Coordinates of C-alpha atoms and ligand atoms in Angstrom, one line a residue:
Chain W
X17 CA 114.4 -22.8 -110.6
X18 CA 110.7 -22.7 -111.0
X19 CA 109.8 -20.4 -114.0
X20 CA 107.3 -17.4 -113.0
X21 CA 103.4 -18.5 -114.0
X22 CA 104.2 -21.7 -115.4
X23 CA 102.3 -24.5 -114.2
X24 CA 102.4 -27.0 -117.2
X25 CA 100.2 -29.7 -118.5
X26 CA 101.2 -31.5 -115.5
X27 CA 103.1 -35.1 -115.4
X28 CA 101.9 -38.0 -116.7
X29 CA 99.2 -39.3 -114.0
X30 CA 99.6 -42.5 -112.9
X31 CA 102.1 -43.5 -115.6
X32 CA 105.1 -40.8 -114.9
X33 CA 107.2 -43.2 -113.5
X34 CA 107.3 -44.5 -116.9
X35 CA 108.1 -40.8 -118.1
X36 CA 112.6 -40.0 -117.6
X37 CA 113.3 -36.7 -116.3
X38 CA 113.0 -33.8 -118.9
X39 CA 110.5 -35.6 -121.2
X40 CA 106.8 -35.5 -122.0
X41 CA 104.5 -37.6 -123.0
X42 CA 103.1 -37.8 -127.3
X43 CA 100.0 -39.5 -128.8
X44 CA 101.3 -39.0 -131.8
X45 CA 104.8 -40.2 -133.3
X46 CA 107.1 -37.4 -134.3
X47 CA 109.4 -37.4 -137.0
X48 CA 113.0 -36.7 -136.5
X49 CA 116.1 -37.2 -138.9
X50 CA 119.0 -35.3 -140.2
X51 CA 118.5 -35.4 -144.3
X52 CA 116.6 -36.9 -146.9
X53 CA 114.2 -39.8 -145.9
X54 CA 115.5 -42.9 -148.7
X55 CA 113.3 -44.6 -150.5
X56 CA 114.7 -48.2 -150.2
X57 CA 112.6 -51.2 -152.1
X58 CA 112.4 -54.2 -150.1
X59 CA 114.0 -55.9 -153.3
X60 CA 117.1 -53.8 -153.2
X61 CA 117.5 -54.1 -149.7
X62 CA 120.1 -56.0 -148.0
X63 CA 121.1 -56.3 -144.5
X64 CA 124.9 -57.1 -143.5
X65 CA 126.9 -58.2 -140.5
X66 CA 130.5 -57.2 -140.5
X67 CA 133.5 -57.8 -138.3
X68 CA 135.5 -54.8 -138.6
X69 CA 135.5 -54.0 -142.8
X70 CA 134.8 -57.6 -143.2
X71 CA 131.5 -59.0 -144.1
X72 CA 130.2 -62.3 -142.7
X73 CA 126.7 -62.7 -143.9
X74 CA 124.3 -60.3 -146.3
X75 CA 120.7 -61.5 -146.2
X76 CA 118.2 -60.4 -148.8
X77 CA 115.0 -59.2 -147.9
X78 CA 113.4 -63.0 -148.0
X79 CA 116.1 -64.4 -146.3
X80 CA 116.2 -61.9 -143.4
X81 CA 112.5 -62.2 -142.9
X82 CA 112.8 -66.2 -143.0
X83 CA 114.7 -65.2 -139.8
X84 CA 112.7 -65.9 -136.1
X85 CA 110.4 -62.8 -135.4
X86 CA 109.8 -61.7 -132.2
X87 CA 107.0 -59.0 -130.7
X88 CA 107.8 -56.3 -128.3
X89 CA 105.8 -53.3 -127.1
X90 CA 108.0 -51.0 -125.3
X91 CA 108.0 -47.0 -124.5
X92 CA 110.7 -44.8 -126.5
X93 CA 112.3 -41.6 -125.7
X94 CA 113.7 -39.1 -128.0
X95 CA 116.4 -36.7 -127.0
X96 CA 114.2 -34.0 -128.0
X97 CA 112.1 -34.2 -124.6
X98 CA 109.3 -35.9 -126.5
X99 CA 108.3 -40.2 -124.9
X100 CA 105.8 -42.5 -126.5
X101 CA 104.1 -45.2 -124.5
X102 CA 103.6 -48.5 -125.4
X103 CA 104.4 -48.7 -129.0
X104 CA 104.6 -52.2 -130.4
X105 CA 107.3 -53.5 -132.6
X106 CA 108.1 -56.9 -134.6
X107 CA 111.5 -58.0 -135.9
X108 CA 114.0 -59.8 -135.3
X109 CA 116.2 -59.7 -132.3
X110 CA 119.8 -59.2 -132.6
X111 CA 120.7 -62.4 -130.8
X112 CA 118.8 -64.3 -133.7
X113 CA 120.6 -62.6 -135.9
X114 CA 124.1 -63.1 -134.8
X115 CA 122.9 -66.5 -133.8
X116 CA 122.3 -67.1 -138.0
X117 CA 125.9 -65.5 -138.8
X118 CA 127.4 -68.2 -136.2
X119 CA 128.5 -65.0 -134.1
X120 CA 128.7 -65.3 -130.3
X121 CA 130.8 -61.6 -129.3
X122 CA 133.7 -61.3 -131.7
X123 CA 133.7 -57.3 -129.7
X124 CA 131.9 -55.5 -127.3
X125 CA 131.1 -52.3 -129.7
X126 CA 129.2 -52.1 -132.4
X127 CA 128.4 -49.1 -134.8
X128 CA 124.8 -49.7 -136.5
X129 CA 124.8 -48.5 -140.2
X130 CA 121.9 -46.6 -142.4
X131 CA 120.8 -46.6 -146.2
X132 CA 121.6 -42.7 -146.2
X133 CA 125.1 -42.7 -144.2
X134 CA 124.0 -42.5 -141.4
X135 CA 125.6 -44.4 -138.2
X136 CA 125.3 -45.2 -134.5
X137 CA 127.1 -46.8 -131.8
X138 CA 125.5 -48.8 -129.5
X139 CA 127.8 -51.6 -126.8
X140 CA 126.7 -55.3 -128.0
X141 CA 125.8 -55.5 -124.2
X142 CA 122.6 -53.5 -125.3
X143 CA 122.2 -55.2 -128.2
X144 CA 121.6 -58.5 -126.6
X145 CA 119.1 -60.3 -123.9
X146 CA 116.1 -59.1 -125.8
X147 CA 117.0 -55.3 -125.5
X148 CA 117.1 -54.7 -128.9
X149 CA 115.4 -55.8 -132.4
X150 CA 115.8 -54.6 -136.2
X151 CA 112.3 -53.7 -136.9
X152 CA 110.0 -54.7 -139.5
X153 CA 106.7 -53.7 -138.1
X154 CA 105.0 -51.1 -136.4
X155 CA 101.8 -50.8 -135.2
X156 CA 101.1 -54.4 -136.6
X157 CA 101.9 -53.2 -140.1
X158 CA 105.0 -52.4 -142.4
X159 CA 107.6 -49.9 -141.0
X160 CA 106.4 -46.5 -143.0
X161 CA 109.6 -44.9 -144.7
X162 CA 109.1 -42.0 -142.7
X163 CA 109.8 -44.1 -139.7
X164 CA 113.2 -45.9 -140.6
X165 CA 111.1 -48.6 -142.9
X166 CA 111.8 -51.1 -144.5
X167 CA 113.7 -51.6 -141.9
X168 CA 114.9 -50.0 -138.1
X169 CA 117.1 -50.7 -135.4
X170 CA 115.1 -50.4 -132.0
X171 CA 116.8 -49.9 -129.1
X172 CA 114.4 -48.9 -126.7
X173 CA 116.1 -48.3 -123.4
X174 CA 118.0 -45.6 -124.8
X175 CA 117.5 -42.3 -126.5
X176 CA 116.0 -42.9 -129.9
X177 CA 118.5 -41.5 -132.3
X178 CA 120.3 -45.3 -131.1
X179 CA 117.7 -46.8 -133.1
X180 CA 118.7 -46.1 -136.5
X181 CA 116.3 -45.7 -139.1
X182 CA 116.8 -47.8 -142.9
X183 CA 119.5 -49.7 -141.3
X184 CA 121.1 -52.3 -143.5
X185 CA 124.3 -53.1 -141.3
X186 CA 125.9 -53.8 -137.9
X187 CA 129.4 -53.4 -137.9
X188 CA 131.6 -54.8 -134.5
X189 CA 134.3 -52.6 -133.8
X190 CA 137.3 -53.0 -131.3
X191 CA 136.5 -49.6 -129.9
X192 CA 133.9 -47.9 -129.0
X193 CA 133.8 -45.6 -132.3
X194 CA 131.4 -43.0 -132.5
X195 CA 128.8 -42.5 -135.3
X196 CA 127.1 -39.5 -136.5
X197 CA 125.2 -37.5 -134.0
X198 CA 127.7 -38.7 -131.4
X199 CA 130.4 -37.0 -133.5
X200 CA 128.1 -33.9 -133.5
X201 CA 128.1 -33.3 -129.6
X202 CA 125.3 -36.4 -128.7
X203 CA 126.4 -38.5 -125.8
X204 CA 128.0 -41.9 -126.2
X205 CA 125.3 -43.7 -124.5
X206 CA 122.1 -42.3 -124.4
X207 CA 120.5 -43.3 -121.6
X208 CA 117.1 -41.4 -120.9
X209 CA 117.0 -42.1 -117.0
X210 CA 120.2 -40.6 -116.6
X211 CA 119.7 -37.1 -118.9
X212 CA 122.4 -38.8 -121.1
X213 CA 121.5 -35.6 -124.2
X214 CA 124.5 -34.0 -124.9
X215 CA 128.4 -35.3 -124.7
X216 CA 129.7 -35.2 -121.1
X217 CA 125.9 -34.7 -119.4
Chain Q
X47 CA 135.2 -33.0 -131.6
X48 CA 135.9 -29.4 -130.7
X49 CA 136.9 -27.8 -126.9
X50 CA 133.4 -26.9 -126.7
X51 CA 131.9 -30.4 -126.9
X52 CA 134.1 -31.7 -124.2
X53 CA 132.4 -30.2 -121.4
X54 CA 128.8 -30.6 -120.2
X55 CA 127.1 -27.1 -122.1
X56 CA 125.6 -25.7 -118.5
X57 CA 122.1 -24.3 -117.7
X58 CA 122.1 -20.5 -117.4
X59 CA 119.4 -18.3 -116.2
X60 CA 118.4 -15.9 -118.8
X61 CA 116.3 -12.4 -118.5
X62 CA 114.0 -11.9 -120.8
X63 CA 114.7 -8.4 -122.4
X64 CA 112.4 -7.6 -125.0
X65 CA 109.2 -9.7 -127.3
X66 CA 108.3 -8.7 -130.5
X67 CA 105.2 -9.4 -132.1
X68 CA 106.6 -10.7 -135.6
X69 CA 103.1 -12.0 -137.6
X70 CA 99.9 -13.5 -136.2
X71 CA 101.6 -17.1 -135.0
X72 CA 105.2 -15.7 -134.3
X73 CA 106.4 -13.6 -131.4
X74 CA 110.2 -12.9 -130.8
X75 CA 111.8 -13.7 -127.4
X76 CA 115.3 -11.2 -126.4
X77 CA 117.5 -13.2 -123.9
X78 CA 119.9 -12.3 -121.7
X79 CA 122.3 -14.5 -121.5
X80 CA 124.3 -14.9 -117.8
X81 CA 126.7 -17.0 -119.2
X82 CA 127.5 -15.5 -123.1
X83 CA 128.4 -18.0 -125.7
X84 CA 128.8 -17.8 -129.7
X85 CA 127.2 -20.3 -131.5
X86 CA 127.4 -21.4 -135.2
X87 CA 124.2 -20.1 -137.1
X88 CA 121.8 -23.2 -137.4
X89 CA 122.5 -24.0 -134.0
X90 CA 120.2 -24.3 -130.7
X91 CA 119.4 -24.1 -127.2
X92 CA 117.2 -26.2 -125.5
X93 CA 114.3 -24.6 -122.5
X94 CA 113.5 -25.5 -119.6
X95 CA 110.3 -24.5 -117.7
X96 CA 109.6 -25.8 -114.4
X97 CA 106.2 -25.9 -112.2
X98 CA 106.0 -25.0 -108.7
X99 CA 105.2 -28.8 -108.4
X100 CA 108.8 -29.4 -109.6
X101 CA 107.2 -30.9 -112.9
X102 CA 109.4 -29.3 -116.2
X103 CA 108.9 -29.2 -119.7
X104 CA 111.8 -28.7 -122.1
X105 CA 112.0 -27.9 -125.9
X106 CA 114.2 -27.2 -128.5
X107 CA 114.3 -23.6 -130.5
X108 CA 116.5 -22.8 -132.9
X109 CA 118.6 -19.2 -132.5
X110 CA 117.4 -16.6 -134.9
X111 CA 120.1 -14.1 -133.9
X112 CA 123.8 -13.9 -135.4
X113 CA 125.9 -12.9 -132.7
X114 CA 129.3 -14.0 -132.0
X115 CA 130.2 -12.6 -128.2
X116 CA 127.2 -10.5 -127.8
X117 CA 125.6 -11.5 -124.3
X118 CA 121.9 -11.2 -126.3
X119 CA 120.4 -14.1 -128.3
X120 CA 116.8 -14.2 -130.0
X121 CA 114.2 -17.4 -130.1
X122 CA 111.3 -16.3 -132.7
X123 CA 108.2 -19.0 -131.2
X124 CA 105.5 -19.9 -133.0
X125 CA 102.6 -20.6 -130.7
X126 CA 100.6 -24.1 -131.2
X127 CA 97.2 -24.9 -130.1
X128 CA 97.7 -26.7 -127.2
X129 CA 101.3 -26.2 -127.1
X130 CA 102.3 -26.6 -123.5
X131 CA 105.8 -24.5 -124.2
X132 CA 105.0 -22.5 -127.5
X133 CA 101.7 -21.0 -125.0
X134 CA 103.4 -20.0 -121.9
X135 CA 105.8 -18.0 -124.1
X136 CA 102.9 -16.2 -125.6
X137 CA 100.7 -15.9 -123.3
X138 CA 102.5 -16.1 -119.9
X139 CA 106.4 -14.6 -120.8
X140 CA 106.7 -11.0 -119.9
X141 CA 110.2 -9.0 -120.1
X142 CA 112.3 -9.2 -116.9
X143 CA 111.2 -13.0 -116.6
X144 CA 114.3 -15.5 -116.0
X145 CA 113.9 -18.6 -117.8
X146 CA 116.2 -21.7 -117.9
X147 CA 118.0 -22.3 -121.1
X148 CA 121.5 -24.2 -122.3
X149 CA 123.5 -23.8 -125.7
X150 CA 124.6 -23.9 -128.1
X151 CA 123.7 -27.0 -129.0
X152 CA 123.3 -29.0 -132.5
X153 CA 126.6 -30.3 -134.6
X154 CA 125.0 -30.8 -138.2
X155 CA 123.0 -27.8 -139.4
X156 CA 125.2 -25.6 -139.6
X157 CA 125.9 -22.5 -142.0
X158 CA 129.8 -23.8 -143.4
X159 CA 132.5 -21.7 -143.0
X160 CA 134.5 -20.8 -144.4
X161 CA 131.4 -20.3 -146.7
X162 CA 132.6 -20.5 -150.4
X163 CA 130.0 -22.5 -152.4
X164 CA 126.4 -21.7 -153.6
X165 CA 123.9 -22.4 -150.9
X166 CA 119.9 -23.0 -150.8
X167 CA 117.5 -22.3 -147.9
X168 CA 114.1 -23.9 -147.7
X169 CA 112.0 -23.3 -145.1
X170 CA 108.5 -22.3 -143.9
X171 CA 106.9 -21.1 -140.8
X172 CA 109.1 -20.8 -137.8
X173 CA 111.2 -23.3 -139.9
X174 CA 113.0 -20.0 -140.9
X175 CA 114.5 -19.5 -137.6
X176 CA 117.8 -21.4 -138.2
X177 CA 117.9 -20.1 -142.3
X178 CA 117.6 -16.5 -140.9
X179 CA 120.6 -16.8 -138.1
X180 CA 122.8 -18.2 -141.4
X181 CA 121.4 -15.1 -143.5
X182 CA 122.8 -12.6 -141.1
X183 CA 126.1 -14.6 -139.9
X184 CA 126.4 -14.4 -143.6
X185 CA 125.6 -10.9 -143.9
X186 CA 127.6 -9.4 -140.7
X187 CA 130.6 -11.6 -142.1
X188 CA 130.0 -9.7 -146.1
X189 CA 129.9 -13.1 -147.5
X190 CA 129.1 -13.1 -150.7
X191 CA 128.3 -16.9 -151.6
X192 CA 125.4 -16.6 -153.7
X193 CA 122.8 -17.5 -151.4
X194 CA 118.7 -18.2 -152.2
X195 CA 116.0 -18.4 -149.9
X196 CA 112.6 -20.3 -151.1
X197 CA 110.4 -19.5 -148.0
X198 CA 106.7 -21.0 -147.7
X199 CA 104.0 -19.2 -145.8
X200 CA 99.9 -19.2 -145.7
X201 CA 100.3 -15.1 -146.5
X202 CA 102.3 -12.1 -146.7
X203 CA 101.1 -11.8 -143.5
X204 CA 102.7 -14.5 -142.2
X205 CA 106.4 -14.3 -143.6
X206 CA 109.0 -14.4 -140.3
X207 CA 111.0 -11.4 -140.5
X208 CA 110.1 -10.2 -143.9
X209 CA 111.0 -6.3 -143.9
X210 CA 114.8 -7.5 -143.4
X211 CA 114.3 -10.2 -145.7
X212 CA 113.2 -8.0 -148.6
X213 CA 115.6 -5.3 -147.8
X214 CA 118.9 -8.0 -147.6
X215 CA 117.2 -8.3 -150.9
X216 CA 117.6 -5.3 -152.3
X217 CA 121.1 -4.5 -150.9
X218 CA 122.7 -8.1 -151.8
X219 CA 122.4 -8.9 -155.6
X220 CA 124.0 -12.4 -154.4
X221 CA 121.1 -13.2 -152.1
X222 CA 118.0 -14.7 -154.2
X223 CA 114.6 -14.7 -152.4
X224 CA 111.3 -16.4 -153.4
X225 CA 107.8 -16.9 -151.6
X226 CA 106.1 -19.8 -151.8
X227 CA 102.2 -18.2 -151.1
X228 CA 100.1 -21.1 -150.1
X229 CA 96.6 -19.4 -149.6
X230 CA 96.1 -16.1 -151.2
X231 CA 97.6 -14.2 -154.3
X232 CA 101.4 -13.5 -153.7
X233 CA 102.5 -9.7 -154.0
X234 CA 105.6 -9.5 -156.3
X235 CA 105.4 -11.2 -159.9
X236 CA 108.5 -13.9 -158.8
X237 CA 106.7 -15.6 -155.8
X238 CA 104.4 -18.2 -156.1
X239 CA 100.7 -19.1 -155.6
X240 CA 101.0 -22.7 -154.4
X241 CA 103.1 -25.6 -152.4
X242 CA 106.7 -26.3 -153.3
X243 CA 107.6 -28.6 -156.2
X244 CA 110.3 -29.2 -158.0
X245 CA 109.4 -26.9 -160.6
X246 CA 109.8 -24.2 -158.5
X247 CA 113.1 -25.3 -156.7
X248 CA 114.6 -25.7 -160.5
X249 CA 113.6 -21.9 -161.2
X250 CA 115.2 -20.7 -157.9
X251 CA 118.6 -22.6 -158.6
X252 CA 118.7 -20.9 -161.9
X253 CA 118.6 -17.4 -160.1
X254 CA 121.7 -18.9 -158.3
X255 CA 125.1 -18.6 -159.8
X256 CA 126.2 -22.0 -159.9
X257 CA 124.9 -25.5 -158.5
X258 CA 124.4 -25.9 -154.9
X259 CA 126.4 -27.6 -152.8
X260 CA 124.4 -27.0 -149.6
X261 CA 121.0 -27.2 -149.3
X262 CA 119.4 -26.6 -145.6
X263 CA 116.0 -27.6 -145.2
X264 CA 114.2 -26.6 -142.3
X265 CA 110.4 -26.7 -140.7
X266 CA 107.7 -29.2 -139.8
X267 CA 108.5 -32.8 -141.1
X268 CA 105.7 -33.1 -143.5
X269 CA 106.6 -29.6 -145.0
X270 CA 110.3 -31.2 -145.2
X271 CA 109.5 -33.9 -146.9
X272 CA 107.7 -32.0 -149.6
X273 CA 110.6 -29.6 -150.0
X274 CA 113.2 -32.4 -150.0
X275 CA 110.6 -33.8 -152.3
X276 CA 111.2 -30.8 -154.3
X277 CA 115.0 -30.8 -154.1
X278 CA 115.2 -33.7 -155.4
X279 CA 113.1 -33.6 -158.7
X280 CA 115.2 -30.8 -159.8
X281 CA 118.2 -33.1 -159.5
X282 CA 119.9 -31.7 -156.4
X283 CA 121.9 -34.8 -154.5
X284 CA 120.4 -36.2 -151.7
X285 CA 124.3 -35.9 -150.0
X286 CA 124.2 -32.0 -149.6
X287 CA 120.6 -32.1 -148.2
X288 CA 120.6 -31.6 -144.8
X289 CA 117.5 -31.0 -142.8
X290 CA 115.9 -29.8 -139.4
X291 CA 112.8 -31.5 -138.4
X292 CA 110.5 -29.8 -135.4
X293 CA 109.2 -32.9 -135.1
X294 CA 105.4 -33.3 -135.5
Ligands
FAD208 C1 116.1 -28.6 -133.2 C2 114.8 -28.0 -133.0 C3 114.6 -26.6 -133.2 C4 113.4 -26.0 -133.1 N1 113.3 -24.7 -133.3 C5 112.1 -24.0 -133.2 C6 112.0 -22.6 -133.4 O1 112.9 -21.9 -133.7 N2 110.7 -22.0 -133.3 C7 109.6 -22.8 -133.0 O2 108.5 -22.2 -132.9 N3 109.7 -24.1 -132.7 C8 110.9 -24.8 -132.8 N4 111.0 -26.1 -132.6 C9 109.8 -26.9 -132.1 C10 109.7 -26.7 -130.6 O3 110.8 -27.5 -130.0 C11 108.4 -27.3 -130.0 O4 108.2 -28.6 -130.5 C12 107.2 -26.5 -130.3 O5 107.4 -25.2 -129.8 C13 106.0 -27.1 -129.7 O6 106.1 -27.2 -128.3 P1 104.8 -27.0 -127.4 O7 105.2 -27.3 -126.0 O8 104.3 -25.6 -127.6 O9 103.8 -28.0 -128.0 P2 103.5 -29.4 -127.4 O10 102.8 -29.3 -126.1 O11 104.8 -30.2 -127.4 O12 102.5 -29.9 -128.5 C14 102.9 -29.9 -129.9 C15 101.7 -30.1 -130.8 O13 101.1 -31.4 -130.6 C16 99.8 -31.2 -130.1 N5 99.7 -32.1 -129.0 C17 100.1 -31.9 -127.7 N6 99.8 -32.9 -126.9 C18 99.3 -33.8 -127.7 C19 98.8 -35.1 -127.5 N7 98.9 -35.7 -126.3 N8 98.3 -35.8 -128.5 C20 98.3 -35.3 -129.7 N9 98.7 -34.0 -130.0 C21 99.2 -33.3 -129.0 C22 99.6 -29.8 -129.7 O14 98.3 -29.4 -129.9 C23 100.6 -29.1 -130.5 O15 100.0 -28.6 -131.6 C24 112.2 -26.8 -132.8 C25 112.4 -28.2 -132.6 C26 113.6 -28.8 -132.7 C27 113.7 -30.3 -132.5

């Protein structure tokens, strides 16, 4: 239905194939998230792999950066209509770190886990091949707090609530369970190119 | 996961039935809706313009109405420089228009019901939108959960609905309402001249009857971290605070 006098910035030039249907493109980086932002001290922090309830390895924040980083610049989509171009991350890929717990695929779900309660699910699928990274750098410099830091999941290829912000677990799961915006009508998937907003779309 | 969640929420075509200016920034959009719906106050609906060109632009706006079953919901916009949505509804949107829109939509900010314990609304801007739906579900319902309401504006001139505010004030000796003036001289004795702190957050709960156990926190994301901020010195949880971010 085209809507009477609107014409609209227009696309994104050359790069809208780059743009999923029902998003625009940002300069800048909004700021999304449902509560408080923490305030966690990289010498609190702790990340932790778990099979089910059960731990298998906690790294500290020296140990986890010992890990093998990797660079990726990628473009992001939020479910609230707003994409980012080439943004450039540094972390460490969630092969490397399964590789360092001695994990191959004990499940294929896995529900990502926050500093504030927050949760995610995301299939290990996604998670793997150089999809996905927990991020310890943006922009060439530390995560800002306001952006997930010290430390995010990035999952770029699907909408960005995926990529959880202060995340300090991944927890495989039999099922796939749903975390928190998922249990508050947000799709189980998330994928931008297919409109994947709202439960059922 | 309620009935409502396990279907796609459709598109509906909407007429536009009346806009009122509300302050400088902040004009208030009457839709029409084809298909009716009730929604929880705090909730939204998400917009969707489209360009002869087939090129669309959607947003999010939270519903300032309270209106279980009636076929009518209010957006209140605040327009943005540049703002490729927030302009066509100012400048462009005339009554009798049909524009695209779906809802409700949004599982976390929502008013509780039943609603039994103290609650506390911070907001500023057009970051009142989802505080004000929650003040008049709460007020059509004759809840009387002592509520407070700690809104931030530039002026008097710009406060979002304030003639209903103030006169819920009056009427309700469980709703408690404070201004937070940023850049001129506030009017009544028990606002304030300045930014919120925690200071100020601590003098509001102690209008309130008891302790909070709900705390909605709602507007840009810088202005929501400075409220949360604020929350937070003067010892609220960070577990009750929930928040609505317009992003930028
Ligand atoms: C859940 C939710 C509820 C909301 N509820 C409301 C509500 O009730 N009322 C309300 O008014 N808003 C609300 N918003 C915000 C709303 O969705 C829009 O973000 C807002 O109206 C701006 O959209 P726009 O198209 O006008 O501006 P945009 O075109 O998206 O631009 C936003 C701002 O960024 C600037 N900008 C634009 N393009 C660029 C660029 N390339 N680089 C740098 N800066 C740029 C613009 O100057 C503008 O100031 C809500 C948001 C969310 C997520």
């Amino acid at each position: 239905m085209v809507t009477r006098g609107f014409t609209g910035r227009g696309s994104g030039g050359d790069q809208s194939n780059r743009i999923p249907p029902g998003q625009h493109l940002v300069e800048n980086f909004p700021v999304l998230s449902a509560g408080p932002t923490p305030s966690v001290d990289p010498s609190d922090w702790t990340f932790t792999v778990k099979i089910g309830p059960k731990p298998v390895k906690v790294w500290d924040w020296s140990a986890f950066n010992a890990l093998p980083k990797t660079k990726i610049t990628r473009d992001i989509h939020c479910v609230t209509s707003w994409s980012k171009l080439d943004t450039a991350w540094e972390g460490v890929l969630v092969e490397d770190i399964l590789a360092d717990a001695g994990l191959e695929r004990p499940s294929d779900f896995v529900l990502a886990h926050s500093y504030d309660g927050y949760s995610t699910n995301v299939p290990l699928a996604d998670l793997l091949s150089g999809k996905a990274m927990v991020a310890l750098n943006y922009a060439g410099k530390p995560l800002p707090r306001d952006h997930g830091g010290p430390a995010r999941l990035l999952v770029p290829h699907l909408y960005f609530w995926k990529s959880a912000k202060w995340v300090n677990a991944l927890q495989f799961t039999t099922r796939d369970e749903a975390g928190f915006w998922e249990l508050r009508g947000y799709h189980m998937y998330g994928d931008p190119w297919r409109q994947q907003r709202y439960t059922n779309d | 996961m309620t009935e409502n969640l396990a279907q796609t929420v459709p598109w509906q075509s909407c007429a536009i039935t009346e806009i009122v200016q509300q302050t400088p920034s902040i004009k208030s959009f009457f839709f029409r809706l084809s298909k009716p719906f009730a929604h929880i106050a705090g909730q939204h609906v998400d917009v969707r313009l489209t360009a002869p060109d087939g090129y669309s632009a959607m947003r999010s706006y939270s519903i300032a109405s309270w209106a279980i079953s009636s076929p009518t919901i209010e957006l209140a916009i605040e327009r943005l420089p540049d703002g490729e949505v927030s302009q066509f509804f100012h400048d462009v949107a005339a009554i009798g228009d049909e524009i695209e829109l779906r809802g409700p939509l949004g599982g976390h900010f929502l008013w509780p019901e039943p609603a039994i314990d103290p609650v506390l609304l911070i907001g500023a801007g057009s970051g009142l939108v989802p505080l004000m739906a929650m003040i008049r579900q709460r007020r059509a319902l004759a809840q009387v959960v002592p509520t407070a309401l700690l809104l931030s504006a530039r002026t008097a001139e710009d406060v979002l609905f304030s003639e209903e505010l103030h006169s819920i004030e009056i009427s309700d000796p469980m709703f408690v309402f404070a201004l937070a003036i940023t850049r001129d001289q506030p009017v009544r004795a028990s606002d304030y001249a300045r930014r919120i702190d925690g200071v100020m957050v601590q003098e509001v709960l102690a209008r309130l009857y008891r302790k909070p156990t709900q705390v909605f926190i709602c507007g840009s994301n810088s202005f929501v971290n400075v409220a949360t901020d604020g929350a937070l010195l003067a010892g609220l949880d960070p577990s009750i605070i929930k928040t609505e971010r317009y992003g930028g």
